[in-house]
Every structure is written in C-alpha cells, then in structure tokens.
XYZ file of C-alpha atoms in Angstrom:
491
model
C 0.000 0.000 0.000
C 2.717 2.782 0.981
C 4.914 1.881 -2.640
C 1.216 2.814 -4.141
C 0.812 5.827 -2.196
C 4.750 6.887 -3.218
C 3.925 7.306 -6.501
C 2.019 9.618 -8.724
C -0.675 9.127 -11.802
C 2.373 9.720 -14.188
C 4.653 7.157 -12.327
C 1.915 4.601 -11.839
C 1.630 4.929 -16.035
C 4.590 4.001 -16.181
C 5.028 0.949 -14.267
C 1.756 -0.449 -15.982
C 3.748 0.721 -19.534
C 7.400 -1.025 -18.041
C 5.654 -4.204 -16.989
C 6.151 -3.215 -13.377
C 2.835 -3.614 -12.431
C -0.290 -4.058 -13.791
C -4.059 -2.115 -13.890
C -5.616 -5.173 -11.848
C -2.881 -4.876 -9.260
C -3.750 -0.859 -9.164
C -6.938 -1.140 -9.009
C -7.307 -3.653 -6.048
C -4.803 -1.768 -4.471
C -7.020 1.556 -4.724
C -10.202 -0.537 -3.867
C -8.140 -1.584 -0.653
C -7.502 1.728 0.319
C -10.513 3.350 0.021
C -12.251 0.428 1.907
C -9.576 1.658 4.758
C -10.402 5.274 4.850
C -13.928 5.638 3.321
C -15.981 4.827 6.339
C -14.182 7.388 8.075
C -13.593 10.314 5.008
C -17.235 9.459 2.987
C -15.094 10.508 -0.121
C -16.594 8.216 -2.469
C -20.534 7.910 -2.241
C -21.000 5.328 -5.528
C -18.988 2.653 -7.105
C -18.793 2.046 -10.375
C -18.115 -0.650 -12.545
C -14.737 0.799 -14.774
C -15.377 1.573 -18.280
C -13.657 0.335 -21.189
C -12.109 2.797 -23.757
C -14.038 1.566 -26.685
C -12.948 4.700 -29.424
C -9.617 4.375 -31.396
C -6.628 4.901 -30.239
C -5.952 8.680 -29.349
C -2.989 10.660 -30.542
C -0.455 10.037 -28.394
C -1.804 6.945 -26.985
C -3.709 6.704 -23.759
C -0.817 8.112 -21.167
C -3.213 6.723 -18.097
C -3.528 3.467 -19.454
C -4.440 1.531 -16.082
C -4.055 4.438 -13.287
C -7.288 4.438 -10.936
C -9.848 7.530 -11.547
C -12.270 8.813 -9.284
C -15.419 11.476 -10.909
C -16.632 14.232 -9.450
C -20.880 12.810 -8.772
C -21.469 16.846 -10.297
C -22.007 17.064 -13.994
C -19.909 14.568 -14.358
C -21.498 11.961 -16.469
C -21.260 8.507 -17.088
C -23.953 6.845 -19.393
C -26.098 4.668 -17.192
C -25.058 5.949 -14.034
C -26.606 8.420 -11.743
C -24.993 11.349 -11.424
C -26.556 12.688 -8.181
C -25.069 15.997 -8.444
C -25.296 15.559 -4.295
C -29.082 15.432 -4.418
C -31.306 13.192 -2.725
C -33.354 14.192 -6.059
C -31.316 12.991 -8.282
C -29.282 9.873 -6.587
C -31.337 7.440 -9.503
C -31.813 9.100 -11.900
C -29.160 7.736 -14.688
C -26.598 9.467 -16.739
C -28.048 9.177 -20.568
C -24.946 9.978 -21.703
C -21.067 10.272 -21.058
C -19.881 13.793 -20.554
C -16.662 14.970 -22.675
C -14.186 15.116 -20.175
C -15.366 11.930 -19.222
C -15.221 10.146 -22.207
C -11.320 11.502 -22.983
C -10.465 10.594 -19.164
C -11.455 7.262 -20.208
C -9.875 7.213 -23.647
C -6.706 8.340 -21.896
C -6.963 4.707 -20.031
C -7.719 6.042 -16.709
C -9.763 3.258 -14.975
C -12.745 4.882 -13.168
C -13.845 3.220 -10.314
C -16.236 5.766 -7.974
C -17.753 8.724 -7.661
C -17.061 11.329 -4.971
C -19.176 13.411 -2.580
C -19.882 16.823 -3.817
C -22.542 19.346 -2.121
C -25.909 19.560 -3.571
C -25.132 21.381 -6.986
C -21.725 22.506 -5.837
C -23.624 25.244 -4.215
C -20.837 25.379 -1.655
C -17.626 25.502 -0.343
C -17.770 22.835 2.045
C -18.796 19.329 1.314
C -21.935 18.656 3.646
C -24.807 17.012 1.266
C -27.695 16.220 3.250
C -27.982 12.768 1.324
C -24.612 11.466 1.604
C -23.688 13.173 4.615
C -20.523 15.203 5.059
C -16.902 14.041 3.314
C -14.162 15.055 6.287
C -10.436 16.108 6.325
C -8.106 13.638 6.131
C -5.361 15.795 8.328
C -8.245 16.280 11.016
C -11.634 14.081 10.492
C -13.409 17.268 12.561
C -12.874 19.570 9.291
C -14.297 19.767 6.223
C -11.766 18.893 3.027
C -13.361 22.129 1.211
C -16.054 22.270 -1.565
C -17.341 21.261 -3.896
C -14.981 18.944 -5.248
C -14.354 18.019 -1.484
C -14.341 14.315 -1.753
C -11.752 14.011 -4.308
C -9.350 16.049 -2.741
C -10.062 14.004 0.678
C -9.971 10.818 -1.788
C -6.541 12.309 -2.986
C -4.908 13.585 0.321
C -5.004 10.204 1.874
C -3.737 8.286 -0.930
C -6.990 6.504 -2.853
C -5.875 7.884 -5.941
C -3.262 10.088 -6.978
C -5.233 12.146 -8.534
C -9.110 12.992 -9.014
C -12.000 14.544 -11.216
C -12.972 17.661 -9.968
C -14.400 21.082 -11.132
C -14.578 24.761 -10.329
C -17.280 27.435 -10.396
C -16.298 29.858 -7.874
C -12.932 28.288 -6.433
C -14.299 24.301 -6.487
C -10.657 23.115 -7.593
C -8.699 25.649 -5.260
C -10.965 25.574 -2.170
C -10.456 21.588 -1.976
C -6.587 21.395 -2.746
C -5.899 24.587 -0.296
C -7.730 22.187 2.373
C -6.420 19.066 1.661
C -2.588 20.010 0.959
C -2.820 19.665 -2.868
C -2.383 20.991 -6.217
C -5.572 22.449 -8.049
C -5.297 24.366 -11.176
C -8.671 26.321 -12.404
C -7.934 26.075 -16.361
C -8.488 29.749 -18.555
C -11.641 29.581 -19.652
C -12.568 28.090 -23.413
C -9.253 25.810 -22.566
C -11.657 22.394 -21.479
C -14.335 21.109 -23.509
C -18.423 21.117 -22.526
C -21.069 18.706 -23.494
C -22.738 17.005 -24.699
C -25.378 17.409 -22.836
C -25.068 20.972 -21.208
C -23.088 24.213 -22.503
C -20.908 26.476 -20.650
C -21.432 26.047 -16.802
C -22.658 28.805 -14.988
C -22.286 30.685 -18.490
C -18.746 29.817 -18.982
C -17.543 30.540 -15.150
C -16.967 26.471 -14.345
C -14.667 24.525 -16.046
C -13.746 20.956 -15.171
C -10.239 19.736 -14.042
C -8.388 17.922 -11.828
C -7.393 17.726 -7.681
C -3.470 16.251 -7.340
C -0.491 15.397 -5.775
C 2.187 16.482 -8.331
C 2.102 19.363 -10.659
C 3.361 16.886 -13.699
C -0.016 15.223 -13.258
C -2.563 18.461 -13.530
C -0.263 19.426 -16.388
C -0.833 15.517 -18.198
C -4.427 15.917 -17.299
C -4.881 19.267 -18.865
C -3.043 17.874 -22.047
C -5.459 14.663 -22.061
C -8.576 17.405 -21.645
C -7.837 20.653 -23.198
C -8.666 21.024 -26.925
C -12.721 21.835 -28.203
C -15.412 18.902 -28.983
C -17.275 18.706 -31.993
C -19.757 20.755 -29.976
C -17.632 23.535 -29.037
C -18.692 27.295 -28.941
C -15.264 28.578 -30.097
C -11.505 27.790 -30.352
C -9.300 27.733 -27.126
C -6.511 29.834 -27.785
C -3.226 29.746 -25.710
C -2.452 26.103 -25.608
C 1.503 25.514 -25.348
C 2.960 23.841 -28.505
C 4.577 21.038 -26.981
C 1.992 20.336 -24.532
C 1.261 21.689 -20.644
C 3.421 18.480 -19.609
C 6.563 20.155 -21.413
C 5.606 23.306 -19.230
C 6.640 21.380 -16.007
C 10.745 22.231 -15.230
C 10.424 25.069 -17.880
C 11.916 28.836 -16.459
C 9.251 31.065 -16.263
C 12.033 33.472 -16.338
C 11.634 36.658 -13.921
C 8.190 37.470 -12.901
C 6.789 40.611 -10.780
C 3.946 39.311 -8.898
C 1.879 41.590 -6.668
C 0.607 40.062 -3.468
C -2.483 40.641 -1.058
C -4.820 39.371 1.580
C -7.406 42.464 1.370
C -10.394 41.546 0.975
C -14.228 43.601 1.476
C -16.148 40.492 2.099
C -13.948 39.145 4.934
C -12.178 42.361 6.209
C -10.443 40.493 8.750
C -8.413 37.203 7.688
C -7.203 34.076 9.903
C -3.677 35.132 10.614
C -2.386 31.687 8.949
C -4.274 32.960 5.871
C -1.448 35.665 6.082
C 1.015 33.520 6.996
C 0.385 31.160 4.149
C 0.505 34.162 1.454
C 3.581 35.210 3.087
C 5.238 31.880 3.276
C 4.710 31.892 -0.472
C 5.818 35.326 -1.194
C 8.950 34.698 0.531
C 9.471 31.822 -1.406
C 8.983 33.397 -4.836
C 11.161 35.966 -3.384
C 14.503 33.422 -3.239
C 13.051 32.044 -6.508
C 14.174 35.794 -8.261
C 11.152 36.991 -8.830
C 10.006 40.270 -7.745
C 6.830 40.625 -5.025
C 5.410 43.992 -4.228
C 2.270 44.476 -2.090
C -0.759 45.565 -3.893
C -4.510 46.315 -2.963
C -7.107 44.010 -4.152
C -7.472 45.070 -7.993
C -10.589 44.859 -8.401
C -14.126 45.752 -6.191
C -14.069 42.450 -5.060
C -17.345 43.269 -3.072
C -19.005 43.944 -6.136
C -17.948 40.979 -7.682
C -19.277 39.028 -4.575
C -22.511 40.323 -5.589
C -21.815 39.758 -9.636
C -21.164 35.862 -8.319
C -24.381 35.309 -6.255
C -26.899 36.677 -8.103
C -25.485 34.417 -11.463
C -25.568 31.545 -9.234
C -28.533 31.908 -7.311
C -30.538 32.566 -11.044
C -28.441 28.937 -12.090
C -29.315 26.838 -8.491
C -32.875 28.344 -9.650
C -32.668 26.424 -12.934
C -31.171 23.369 -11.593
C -33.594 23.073 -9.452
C -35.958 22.912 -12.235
C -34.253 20.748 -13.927
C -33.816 18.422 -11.224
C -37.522 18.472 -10.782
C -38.060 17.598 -14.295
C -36.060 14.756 -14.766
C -36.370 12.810 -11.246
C -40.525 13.433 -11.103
C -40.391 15.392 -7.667
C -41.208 18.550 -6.124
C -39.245 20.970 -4.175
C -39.065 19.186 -1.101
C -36.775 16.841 -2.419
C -34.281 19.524 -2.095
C -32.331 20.703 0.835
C -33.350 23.990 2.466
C -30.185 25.984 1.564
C -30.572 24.828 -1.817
C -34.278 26.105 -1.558
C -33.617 29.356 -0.913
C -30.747 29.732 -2.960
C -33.522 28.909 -5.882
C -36.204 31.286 -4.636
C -33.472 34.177 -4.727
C -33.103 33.121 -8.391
C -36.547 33.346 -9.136
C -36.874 36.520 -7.593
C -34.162 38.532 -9.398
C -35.584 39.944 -12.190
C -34.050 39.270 -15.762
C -32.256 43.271 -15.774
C -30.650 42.105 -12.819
C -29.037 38.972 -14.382
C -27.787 40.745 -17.246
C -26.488 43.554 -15.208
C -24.470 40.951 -12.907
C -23.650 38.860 -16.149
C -22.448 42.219 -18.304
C -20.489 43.487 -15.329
C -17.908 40.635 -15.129
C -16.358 43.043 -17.981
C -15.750 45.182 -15.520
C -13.844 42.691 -13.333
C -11.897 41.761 -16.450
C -10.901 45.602 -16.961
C -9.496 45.932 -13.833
C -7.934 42.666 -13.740
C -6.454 42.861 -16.952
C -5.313 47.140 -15.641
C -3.054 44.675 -12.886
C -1.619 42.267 -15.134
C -0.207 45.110 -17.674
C 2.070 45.723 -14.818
C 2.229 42.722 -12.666
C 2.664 39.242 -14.378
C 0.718 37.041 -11.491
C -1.602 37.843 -8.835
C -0.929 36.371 -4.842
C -3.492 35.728 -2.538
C -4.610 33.251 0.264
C -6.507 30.623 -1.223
C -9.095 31.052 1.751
C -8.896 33.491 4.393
C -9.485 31.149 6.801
C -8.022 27.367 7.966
C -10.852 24.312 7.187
C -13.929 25.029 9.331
C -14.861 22.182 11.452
C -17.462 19.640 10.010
C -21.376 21.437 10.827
C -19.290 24.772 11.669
C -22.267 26.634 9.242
C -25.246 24.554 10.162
C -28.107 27.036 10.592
C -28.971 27.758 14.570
C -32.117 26.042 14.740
C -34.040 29.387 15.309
C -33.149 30.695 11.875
C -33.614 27.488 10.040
C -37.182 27.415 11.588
C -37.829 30.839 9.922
C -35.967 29.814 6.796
C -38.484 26.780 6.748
C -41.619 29.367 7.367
C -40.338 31.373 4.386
C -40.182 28.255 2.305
C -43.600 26.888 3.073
C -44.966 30.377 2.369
C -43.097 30.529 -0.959
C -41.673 33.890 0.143
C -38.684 34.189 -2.550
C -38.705 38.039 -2.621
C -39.501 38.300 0.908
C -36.245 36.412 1.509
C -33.983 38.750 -0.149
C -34.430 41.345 2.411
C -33.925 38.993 5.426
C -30.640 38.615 7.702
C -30.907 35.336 6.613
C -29.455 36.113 3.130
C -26.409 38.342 4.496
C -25.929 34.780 7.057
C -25.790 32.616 3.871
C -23.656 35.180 1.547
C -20.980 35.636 4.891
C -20.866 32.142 5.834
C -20.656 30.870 1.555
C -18.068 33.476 0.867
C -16.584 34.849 4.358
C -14.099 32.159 4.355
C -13.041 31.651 0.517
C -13.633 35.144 -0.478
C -10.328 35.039 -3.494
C -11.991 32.553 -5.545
C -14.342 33.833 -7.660
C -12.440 36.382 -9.259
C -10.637 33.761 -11.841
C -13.982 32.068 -12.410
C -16.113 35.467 -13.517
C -12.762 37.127 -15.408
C -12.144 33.699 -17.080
C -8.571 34.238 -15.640
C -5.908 30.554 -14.847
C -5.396 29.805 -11.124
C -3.714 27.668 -8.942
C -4.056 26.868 -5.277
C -0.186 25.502 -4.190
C 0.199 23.616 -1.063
C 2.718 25.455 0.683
C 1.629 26.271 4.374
C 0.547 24.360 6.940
C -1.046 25.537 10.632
C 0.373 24.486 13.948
C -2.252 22.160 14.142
C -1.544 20.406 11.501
C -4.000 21.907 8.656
C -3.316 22.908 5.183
C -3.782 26.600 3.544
C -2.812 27.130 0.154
C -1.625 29.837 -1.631
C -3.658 31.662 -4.976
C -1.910 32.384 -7.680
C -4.011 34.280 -10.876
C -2.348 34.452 -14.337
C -3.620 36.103 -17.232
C -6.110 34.821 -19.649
C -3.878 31.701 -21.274
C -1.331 31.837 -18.814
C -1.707 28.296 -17.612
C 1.635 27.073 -18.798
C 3.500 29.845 -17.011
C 1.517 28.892 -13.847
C 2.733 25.248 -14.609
C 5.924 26.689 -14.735
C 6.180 28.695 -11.474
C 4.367 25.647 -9.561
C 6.872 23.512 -10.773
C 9.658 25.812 -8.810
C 7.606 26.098 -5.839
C 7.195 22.123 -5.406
C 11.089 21.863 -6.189
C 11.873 24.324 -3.733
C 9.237 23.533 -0.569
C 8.427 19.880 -1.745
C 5.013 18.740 -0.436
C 5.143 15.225 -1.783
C 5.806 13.364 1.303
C 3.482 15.237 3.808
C 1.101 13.062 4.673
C -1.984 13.204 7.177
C -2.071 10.951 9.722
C -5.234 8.635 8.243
C-alpha cells in the first residue's frame, strides 16, 4: 500500500507501460484503500463498474492506461449511471450519456472506479450534502476537506488515488486542494471542452479539471482534456505547442507578482491565511522573482454580488431541472438549496444581465493589474478548514428559513438577515476565488503552508487569460523548492 501511495498518476503509467505492475494490481490496491479510509472520510458515495475505452486509439496513446480515476458525482457523467449531483433528487436518476471530459479521461486509459461526494449542486464551499452526509479532512476528520470537489481532494490527500475529477465554479478546484494540501489548477476559460449534454457552466464561469499530488499530473491531465469537442462554442486559444506536460521544469524566467490578503467580504483574515501568502511570497522571493504588495485590484465586493446573483438565477434552474427529470417537487431539495432557488426566481431578468455584463468590468481591472504585474498572490481562503457542521443554521433561523419556504416567500427572503448569514458564511471564508472564475482568468491553489495544528492553507496564484503554462511553470519551482510530496496526514 505505501509503494502505491509513493507514486504519482504519471509514475503509476509508467510501471503499468514497463511491466512493473499491472491495472488489476492498481486497481485492487485503490479498492483496498478506500475500503480503509472511506468509512471514516465518505469521499466516495458510488462505485462504479470501470469503463472500457471503446474509441480508437488517441494521438499520443492513452498516457493513463491503467491508473485508478475517481469522478466528481457533479455534472460529471457517465452513461447509465446516476450522477446525483449531491441530491437526494437525483441519486437514480441515470446518466443518458457520457460527458466529454469523461469520455477523454477514459480514452486516456484512466480506470474509473467511484464517484465522490460533492454538495448539492456545488452550491458550496464545504462538502456537507444532506444525502450522503458530510466528506471530512483527512489531516483532522473534525474539518471539512473544502467544496465542492471536497471528496476528491479528501480521496486524494489520503492516498486513494493520486489524482481525481474535480471542477470549479467559484474556487471548487482551489478551495479543496488549499484544504487538503494539494495541487488544483482552475484552467483559462474556453481551454476544457463542454457537453454534450449541457453548454458552458454557470455561463462559462466552471470549467472541469483535476485535484493532485504532483504538478506533472494536472499538467498531463490538462493535455489529455484541453482542446474543443465537436460541440464547441469557439476555439481555445493559448495552448503551449509542446503540450502543458513540457511546461513542467520550464523557467518562467523573472516574474513581478503583486501580493495581497485584502479583501471587502472578509475584512479580517485568519492570521495563517497571512502567513500562508507570506510563506509563499517569501518563497517566490529566493526564486528571483520580484513581489510587491498591492490592494485588491478589483471591487471584489461587487464581484461578490456579480457571483451570487449568477448563481442563485443557475441553483434556480437546476432546481428545475432536477424536478423535471427525477418526477419530484421541491421538497426533495435541501433547504439551503431552496432558498438559494427562490433568490433566483426573484431577481428579475435586468438584474441577471447587469451581474452577467459586469464581469467586464472585473476583467478591466484585472487585466489594468496584469499590464504591470505578471501574477496575482493571494490566500486561497482566508481562513483554515472550518470544522465539520461549523455553518449549520442555529435552529431558530432554520425554523424561519423553513416558514419562508412553506410560504413561498422568494422576494420576501432577499431582504432577510438570513441572506447576508448565507452570503458571509458561503463566501466569508473563501472570499479570493471567484475572481478567476467570472474574469475567465488561470489559477492555482499551491500547497505550501501548513497551521500548527496540523491543517493545510494554500496559496492563490491568478495568471492572465492563457497563462496556464507559465503557472505550470512557477508551480513547478515552488514544489522543487518547498516539496510537499511526502506530507502526509495521519489517516
């Protein structure tokens, strides 16, 4: 189990390639270990018979060939198998078909095997679904591994897999690595395909991708992903000619990268949040590069609002959808997720468009930064893991939450304290996120810090719009120069 666990998706590849093992031996030995840690982490909330790759044999071959997978249970389809999308709604309904970044994870030879916990919809940063129940930590079982794609990174950190399907609509890739001591990259947008069932996420804010242990496996992964479909909107532009595997061990030559922990919606950050941005400042300091302090670049309060109202308009319409295809009504649904639907009903259509349209405006100013300033440094959260629960409603306010419900009080709720509760406790403690996901922008979460206690709290780094090999590039010299490989929790 521990030779397993020493190496990563692109050594395991290898061995299966040199003879040295083979995709039988890999996959008991992930079955093994998740049958170890699963009753305690409730990564992986459906197993699943692996796929074959049935089309012909991609360019390049399939560089997975017999590597255990895990999916994401959000959007992330596989024909004939429910994808629950973390709803009690939805937990039978089957997949009618396989999703794109499915179907080339599979053509790539990775064996898939489960599917993880994710919250209901991804409407959240912590991964707490009322029908699975809640996916913990593995460096302390009383915290949550992050959201959404919070059972894959806990699937990940305690050595399941090496790496893991995830995806990222407001920091869903960064959130989870940043809690789990991992690597998460949030591709530019247009780089990853959609389909074939849905378009652009979240109209083109979520992208899928991948939660890992190395940086040479998010860079393989991105290879085996990026590129359009048949189906695709447009071309991705900015795709390195040799491949974002070539990127890895590359100089990214000498970069000025401003740094902050500012931030409107949580004015007052956990001191290891600081400590963590610092940590990696410092680092990129003895690296060569040049770090400067900077304000936050853009209204980030602004864009807080921007976020919500898009997403509380899209939980309206899954919802809906959910509904539809699973024959139910809205009690099927979990309360949050009720209320984050009735706040999308009730914002009128100018409203969307204004929030929609003013992501420009976030681009502006983001794009004003990067003409001087090659990256952008942040905390990944502002805050260590909250414990498991740590945002349950107090049983007073979920009694009037349920009132409001049961009268069907959607614009009512929009000028309740109960809103500002949600919005603080959503966004108070991963308030950097978003910004990548509404400008489009590349970002990585790299695991650099850890608390006195023993938790994880990763560092943000923001590139410019098809920057994602030079963020390959610079997370390549941070994991040669503060290796995080053999930190492991204690599970």
């Amino acid at each position: 189990m521990q030779d397993y666990r020493d190496h990563d998706a692109v050594s395991l590849a290898e061995l299966v390639r040199t003879g040295g093992t083979t995709p039988a031996e890999l996959l008991a030995t992930a079955r093994a270990r998740l049958a170890e840690v699963n009753p305690v982490l409730n990564a992986v909330v459906r197993d699943v018979h692996p796929p074959a790759a049935t089309g012909p044999e991609p360019q390049g071959g399939r560089p997975f060939a017999g590597v255990p997978f895990l999916l994401k249970d959000l959007h992330q389809d596989l024909a004939g198998v429910p994808t629950s999308n973390g709803s009690r709604a939805l937990r039978d309904v089957p997949a009618a078909e396989t999703a794109t970044t499915v179907e080339r994870w599979v053509e790539a030879g990775l064996v898939v095997f489960g599917k993880t916990n994710t919250p209901e919809f991804g409407a959240k940063a912590l991964t707490e679904p009322h029908v699975f129940g809640p996916a913990r930590n593995p460096w302390d079982t009383d915290h949550t591994p992050g959201g959404s794609s919070g059972g894959s990174a806990a699937a990940v950190a305690a050595g399941v897999v090496p790496c893991a399907a995830a995806s990222d609509g407001g920091g869903s890739i960064r959130i989870p690595a940043s809690a789990c001591g991992l690597f998460g990259l949030k591709p530019s947008r247009g780089t990853l395909p959609y389909g074939p069932a849905h378009g652009e996420p979240i109209g083109g804010t979520a992208t899928d991708g991948v939660v890992s242990r190395s940086v040479r496996d998010s860079a393989a992964m991105l290879d085996v992903l990026a590129g359009p479909s048949d189906t695709s909107a447009y071309l991705p532009g900015g795709l390195p000619e040799g491949g974002f595997a070539a990127e890895v061990g590359q100089d990214p030559g000498r970069l000025r990268i401003g740094v902050t922990w500012a931030s409107s919606i949580n004015a007052d950050p956990h001191p290891e949040a600081i400590a963590a941005a610092r940590r990696a400042a410092d680092l990129l300091s003895d690296l060569g590069h040049e770090v400067v302090e900077v304000p936050m670049p853009v209204d980030d309060a602004k864009l807080a609002k921007d976020f919500l109202t898009t997403w509380f308009v899209h939980c309206a319409a899954s919802v809906a959808e959910a509904m539809e295809a699973a024959g139910v009504g809205e009690d099927h649904f979990e309360p949050d997720t009720r209320v984050m639907a009735a706040l999308g009903r009730a914002t009128s259509a100018l409203d969307y468009v204004r929030a929609v349209e003013g992501r420009h405006e976030h681009v502006r100013r983001l794009a004003a930064f990067h003409a001087d300033h090659d990256l952008l440094l942040t905390p990944t959260t502002a805050t260590p893991p909250p414990r498991i629960g740590a945002f349950d409603l107090p049983a007073p306010v979920a009694l009037v939450q349920r009132a409001l419900l049961t009268a069907k009080a959607g614009g009512v709720l929009r000028f309740t304290p109960l809103v500002d509760q949600m919005i603080s406790q959503n966004l108070g403690w991963v308030p950097y996120t978003q910004l990548a996901n509404l400008t489009g922008r590349p970002a990585m979460s790299v695991p650099l810090h850890w608390t006195p206690e023993g938790l994880p709290i990763g560092s943000q780094l923001v590139g410019r719009l098809g920057s994602d090999g030079l963020l390959l590039r610079v997370a390549a010299q941070l994991e040669q120069a503060a290796p995080w490989w053999d930190r492991r929790p204690p599970l």
